[in-house]
Short mmCIF file of C-alpha atoms and ligand atoms in Angstrom, two decimals:
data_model
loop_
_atom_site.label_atom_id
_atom_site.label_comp_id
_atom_site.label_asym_id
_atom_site.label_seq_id
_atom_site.Cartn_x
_atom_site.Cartn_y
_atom_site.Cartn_z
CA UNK P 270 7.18 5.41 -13.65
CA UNK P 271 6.33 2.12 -11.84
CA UNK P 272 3.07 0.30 -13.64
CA UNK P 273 0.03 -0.34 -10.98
CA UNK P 274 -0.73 -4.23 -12.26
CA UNK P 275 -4.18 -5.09 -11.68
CA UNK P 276 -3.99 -8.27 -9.42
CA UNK P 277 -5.63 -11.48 -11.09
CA UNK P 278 -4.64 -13.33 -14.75
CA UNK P 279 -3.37 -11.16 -17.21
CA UNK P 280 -3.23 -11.77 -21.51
CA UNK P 281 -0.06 -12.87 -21.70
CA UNK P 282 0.13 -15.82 -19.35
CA UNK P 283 -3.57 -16.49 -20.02
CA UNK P 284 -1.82 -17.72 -23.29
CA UNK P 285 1.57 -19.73 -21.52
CA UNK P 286 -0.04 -23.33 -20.97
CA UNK P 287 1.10 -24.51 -17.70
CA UNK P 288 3.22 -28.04 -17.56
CA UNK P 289 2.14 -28.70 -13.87
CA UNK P 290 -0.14 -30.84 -12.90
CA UNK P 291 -0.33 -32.16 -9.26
CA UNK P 292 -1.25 -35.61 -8.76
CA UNK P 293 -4.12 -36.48 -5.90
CA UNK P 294 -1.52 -37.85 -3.52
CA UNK P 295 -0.01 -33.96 -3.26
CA UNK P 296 -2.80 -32.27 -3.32
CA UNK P 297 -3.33 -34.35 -0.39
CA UNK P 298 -0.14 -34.37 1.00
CA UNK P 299 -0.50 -30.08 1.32
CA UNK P 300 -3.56 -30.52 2.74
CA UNK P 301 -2.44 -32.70 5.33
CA UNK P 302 0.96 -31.13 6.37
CA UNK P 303 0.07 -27.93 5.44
CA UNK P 304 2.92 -27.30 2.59
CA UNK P 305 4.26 -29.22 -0.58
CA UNK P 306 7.55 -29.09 -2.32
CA UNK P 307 7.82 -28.75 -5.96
CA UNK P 308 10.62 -30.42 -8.54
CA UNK P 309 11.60 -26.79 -10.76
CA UNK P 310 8.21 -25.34 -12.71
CA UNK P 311 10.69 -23.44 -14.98
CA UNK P 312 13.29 -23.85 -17.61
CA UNK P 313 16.47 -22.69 -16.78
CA UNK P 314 16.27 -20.52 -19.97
CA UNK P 315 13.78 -18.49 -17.83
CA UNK P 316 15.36 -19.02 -14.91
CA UNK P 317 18.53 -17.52 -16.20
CA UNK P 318 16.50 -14.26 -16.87
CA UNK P 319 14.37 -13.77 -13.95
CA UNK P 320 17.78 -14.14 -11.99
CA UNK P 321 19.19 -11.48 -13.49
CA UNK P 322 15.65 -9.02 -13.19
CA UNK P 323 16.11 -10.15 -9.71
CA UNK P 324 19.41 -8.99 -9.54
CA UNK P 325 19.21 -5.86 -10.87
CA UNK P 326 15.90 -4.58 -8.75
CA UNK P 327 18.05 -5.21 -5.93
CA UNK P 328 21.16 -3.19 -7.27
CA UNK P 329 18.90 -0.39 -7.94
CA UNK P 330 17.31 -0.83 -4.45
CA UNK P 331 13.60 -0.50 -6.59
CA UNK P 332 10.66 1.22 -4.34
CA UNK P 333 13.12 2.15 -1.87
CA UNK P 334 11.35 6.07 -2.32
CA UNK P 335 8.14 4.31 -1.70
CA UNK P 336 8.59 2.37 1.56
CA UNK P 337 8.45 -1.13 -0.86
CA UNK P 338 12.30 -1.70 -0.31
CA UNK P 339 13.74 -1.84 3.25
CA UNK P 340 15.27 -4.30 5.73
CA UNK P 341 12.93 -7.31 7.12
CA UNK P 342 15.33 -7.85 9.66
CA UNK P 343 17.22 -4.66 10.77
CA UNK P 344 16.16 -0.78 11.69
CA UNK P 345 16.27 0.26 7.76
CA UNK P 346 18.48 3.17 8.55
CA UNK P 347 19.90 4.55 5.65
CA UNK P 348 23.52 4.28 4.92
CA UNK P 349 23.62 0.93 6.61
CA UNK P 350 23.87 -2.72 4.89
CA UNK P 351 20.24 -4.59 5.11
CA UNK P 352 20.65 -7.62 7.33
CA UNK P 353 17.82 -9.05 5.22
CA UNK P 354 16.67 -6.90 2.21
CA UNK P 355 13.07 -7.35 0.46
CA UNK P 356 11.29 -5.57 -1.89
CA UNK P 357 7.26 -5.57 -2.22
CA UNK P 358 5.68 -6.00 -5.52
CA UNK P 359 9.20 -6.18 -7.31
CA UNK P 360 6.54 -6.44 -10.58
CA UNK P 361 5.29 -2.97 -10.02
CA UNK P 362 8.75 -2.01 -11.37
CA UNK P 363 9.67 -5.16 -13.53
CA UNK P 364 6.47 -6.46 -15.08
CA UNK P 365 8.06 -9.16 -17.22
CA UNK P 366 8.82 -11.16 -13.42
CA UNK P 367 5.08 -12.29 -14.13
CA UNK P 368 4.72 -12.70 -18.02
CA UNK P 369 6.43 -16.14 -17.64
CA UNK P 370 5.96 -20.06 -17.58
CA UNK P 371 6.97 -19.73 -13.35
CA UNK P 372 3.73 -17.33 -12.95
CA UNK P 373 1.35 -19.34 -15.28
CA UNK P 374 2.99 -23.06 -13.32
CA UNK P 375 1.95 -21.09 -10.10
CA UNK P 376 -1.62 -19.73 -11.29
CA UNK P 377 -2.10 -23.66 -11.98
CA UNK P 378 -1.08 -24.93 -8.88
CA UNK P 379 -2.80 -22.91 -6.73
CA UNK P 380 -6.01 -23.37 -8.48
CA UNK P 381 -5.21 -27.49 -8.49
CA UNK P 382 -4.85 -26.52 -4.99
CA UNK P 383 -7.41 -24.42 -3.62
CA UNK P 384 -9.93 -23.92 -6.84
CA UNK P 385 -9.95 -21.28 -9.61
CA UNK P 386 -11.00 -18.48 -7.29
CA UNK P 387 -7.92 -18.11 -5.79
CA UNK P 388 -5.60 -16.13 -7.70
CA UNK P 389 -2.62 -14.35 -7.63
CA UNK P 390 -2.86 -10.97 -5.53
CA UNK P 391 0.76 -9.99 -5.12
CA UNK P 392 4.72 -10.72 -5.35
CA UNK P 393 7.80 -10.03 -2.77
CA UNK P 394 11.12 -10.94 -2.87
CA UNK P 395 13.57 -11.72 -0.50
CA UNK P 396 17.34 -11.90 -0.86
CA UNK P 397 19.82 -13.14 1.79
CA UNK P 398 22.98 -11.62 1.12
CA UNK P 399 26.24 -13.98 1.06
CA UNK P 400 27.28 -14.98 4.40
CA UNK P 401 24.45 -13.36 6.10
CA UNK P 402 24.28 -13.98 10.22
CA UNK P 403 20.07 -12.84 9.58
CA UNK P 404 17.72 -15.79 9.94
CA UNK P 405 14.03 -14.83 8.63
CA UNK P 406 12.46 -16.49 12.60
CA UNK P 407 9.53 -18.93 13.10
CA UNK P 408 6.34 -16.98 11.96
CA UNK P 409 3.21 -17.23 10.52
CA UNK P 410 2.25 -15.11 7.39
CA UNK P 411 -1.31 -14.18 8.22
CA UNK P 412 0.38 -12.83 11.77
CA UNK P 413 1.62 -9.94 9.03
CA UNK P 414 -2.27 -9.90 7.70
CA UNK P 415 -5.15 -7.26 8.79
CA UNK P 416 -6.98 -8.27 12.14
CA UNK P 417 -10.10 -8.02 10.40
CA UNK P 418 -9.86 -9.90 7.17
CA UNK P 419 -9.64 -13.84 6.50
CA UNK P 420 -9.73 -16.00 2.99
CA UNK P 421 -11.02 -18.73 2.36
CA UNK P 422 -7.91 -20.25 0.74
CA UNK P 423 -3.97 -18.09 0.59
CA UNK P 424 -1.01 -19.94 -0.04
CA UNK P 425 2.32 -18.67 -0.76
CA UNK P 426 4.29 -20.23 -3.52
CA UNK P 427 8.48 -19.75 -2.60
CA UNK P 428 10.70 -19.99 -5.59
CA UNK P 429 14.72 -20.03 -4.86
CA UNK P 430 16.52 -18.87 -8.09
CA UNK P 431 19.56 -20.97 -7.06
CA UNK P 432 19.84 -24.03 -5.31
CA UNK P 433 18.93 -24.15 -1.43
CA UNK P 434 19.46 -26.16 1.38
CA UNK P 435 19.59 -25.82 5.29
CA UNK P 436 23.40 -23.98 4.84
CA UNK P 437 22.03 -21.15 2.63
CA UNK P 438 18.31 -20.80 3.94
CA UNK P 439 15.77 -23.36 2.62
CA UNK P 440 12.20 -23.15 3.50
CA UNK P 441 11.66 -25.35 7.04
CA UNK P 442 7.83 -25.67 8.11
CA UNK P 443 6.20 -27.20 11.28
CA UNK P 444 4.01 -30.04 9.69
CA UNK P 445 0.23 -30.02 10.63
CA UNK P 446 0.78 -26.12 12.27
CA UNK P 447 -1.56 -24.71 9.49
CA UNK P 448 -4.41 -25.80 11.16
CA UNK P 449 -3.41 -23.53 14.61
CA UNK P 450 -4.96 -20.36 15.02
CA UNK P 451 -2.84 -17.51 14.42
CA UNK P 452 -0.33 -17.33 17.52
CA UNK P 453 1.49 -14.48 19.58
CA UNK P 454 4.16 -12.81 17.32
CA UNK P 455 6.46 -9.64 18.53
CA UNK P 456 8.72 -7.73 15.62
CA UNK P 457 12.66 -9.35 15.31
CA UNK P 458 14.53 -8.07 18.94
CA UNK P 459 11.46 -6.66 20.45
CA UNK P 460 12.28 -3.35 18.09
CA UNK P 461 9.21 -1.28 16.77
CA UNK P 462 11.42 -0.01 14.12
CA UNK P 463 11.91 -3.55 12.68
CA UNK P 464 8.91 -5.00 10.47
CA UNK P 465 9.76 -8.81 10.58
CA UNK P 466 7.69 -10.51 12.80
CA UNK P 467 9.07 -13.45 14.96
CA UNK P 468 6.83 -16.15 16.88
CA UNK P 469 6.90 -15.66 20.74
CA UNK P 470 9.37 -18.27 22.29
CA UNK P 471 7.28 -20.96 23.74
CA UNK P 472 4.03 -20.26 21.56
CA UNK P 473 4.38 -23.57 19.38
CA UNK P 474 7.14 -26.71 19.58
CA UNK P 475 9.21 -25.71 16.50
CA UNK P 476 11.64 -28.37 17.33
CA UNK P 477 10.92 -31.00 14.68
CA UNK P 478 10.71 -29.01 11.15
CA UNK P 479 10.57 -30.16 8.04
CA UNK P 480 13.55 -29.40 6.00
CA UNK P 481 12.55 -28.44 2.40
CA UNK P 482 16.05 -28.20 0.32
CA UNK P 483 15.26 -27.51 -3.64
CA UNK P 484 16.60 -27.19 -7.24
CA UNK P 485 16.51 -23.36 -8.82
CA UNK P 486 13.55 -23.05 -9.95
CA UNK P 487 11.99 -25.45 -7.57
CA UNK P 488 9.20 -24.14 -5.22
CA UNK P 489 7.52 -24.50 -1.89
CA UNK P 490 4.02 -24.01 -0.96
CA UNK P 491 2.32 -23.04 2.03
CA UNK P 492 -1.29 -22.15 3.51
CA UNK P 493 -1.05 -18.53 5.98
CA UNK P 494 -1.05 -20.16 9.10
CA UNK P 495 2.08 -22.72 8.44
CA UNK P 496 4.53 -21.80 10.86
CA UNK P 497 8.09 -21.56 8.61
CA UNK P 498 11.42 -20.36 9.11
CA UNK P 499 14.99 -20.12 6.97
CA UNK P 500 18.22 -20.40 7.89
CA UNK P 501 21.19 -17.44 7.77
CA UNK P 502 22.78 -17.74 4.07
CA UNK P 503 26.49 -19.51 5.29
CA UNK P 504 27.07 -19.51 1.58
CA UNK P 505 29.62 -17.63 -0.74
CA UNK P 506 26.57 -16.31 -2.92
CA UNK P 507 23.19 -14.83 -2.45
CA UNK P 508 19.90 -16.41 -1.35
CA UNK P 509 17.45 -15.00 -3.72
CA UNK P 510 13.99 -15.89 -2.76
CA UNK P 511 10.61 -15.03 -4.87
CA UNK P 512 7.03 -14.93 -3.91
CA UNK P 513 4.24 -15.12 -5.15
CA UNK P 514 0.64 -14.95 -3.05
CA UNK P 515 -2.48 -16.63 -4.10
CA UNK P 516 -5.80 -15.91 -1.69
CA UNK P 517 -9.41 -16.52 -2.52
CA UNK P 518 -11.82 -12.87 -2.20
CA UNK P 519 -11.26 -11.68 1.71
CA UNK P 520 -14.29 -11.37 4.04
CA UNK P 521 -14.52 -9.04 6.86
CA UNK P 522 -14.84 -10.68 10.15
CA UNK P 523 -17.60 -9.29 12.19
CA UNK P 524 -15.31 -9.97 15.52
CA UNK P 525 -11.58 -8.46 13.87
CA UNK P 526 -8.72 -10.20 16.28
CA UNK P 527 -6.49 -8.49 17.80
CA UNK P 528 -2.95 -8.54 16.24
CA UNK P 529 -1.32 -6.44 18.94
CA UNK P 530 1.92 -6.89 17.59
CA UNK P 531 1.19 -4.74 14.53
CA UNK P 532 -0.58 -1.98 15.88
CA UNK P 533 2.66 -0.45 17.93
CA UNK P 534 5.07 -1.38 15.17
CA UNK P 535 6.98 1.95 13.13
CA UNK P 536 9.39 0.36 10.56
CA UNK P 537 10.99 3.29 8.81
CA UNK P 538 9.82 2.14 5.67
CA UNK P 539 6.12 3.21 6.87
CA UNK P 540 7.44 7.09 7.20
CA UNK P 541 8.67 6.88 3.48
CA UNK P 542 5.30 4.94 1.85
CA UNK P 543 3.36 7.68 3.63
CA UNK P 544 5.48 10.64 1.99
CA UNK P 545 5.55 9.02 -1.56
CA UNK P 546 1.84 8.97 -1.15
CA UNK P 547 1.48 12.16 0.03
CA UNK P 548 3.61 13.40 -2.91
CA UNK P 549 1.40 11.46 -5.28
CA UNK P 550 -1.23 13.21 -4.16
CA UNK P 551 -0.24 16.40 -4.13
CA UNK P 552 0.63 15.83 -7.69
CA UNK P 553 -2.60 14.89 -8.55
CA UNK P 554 -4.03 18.37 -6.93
CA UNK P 555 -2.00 20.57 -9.01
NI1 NI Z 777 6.67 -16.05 5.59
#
């Protein structure tokens, strides 16, 4: 049975002291260009380990049942190869992801960052498969977000569990973009049935990014509104990718927006969330 894990700072890592401590110039620097790169803020002890966790949640395909595993970048039909497979809260079914020195180096940047209110909320991973032709497109993260809510402070915090650079799909961000509002997004192809979102052509100049290669183990950070982008994986090996999301309390805006692009969107994965609910429920009832 998958664990539901409360969001917020938990016993264990409470008690993991963190080794990272940002100096003014990039706390600055973030600020400014609206994401930060990180030397690795874990050992490669724990590295080692959360690679294989990572590994294995894939294999098994974890949440598939509940609409938390699917393809970012394809229709999700089963029986087909993901062009780009993620899972959502890949803690819910491997809780030891979080009891690490990685999540208590990331509690303590994002609070160096952004002050101790914001907090981790959630995890996703994403893992390029060897020579993968799927690029995850320009896009803004709050573009996936509700219409209605905003934080005061959200960052993401990217960790590669190998080595990346532009040939295997680093993190590349527009500098200076997180201060845009959020911007016209469609899903991948124009397809309803696909639930990555890609920038509309023409909506921002994405021709001069900022190309973030790291270590394993080495991280990125980035407010919602950064526009980012990786590369297809031209390597021999995998492209694992893990995330970790840090917001401040949400407030509801009295005037929501209107993310369009979400509202007529039907990834497949929706249909299964809604029947593992449904059975959930159900099983409550009798
Ligand atoms: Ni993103």
């Amino acid at each position: 049975m998958p664990l539901d894990i409360p969001p917020g700072r938990d016993y264990i890592v409470s008690m993991l002291a963190p080794t990272v401590k940002l100096s003014v110039a990039q706390i600055a620097a973030y600020h400014a260009q609206g994401y930060l790169a990180l030397d690795p803020i874990t050992t490669p002890e724990e590295l080692a380990k959360l690679r294989a966790i990572y590994d294995q949640l894939f294999e098994a395909r974890a949440g598939r049942e509940e609409g938390n595993h699917f393809d970012l970048a394809g229709t999700d039909e089963e029986g087909k190869a993901p062009a780009l497979p993620q899972i959502l809260a890949p803690s819910k079914y491997a809780p030891e992801l979080l009891q690490t020195l990685l999540r208590a180096n990331c509690d303590a940047i994002a609070a160096q960052l952004c002050g101790p209110e914001c907090i981790w909320r959630f995890d996703h991973a994403i893992n390029k498969p060897p020579r993968s032709g799927a690029a995850t497109p320009w896009h803004q993260d709050e573009a996936y977000w509700g219409d209605d809510t905003v934080y005061d402070f959200a960052l993401s915090i990217w960790i590669p569990f190998q080595d990346v650079n532009q040939h295997n799909g680093c993190m590349q961000f527009i500098p200076g973009s997180h201060r845009l509002e959020v911007l016209p997004h469609h899903p991948i192809n124009n397809d309803p049935r696909i639930h990555g979102l890609e920038l509309d052509a023409g909506a921002a100049d994405v021709s001069h990014p900022a190309i973030c290669p790291l270590p394993a183990g080495g991280c990125t950070i980035h407010p919602t509104r950064t526009l980012h982008y990786t590369a297809p994986n031209l390597s021999d090996a995998p492209r694992r990718a893990y995330i970790l999301i840090y917001h401040t309390e949400p407030r509801k805006l009295a005037n929501p927006r209107n993310f369009y692009w979400n509202h007529t969107k039907h990834p497949a994965r929706e249909d299964r969330a809604a029947a593992a609910e449904k059975a959930k429920q159900f099983a409550k009832a009798v």
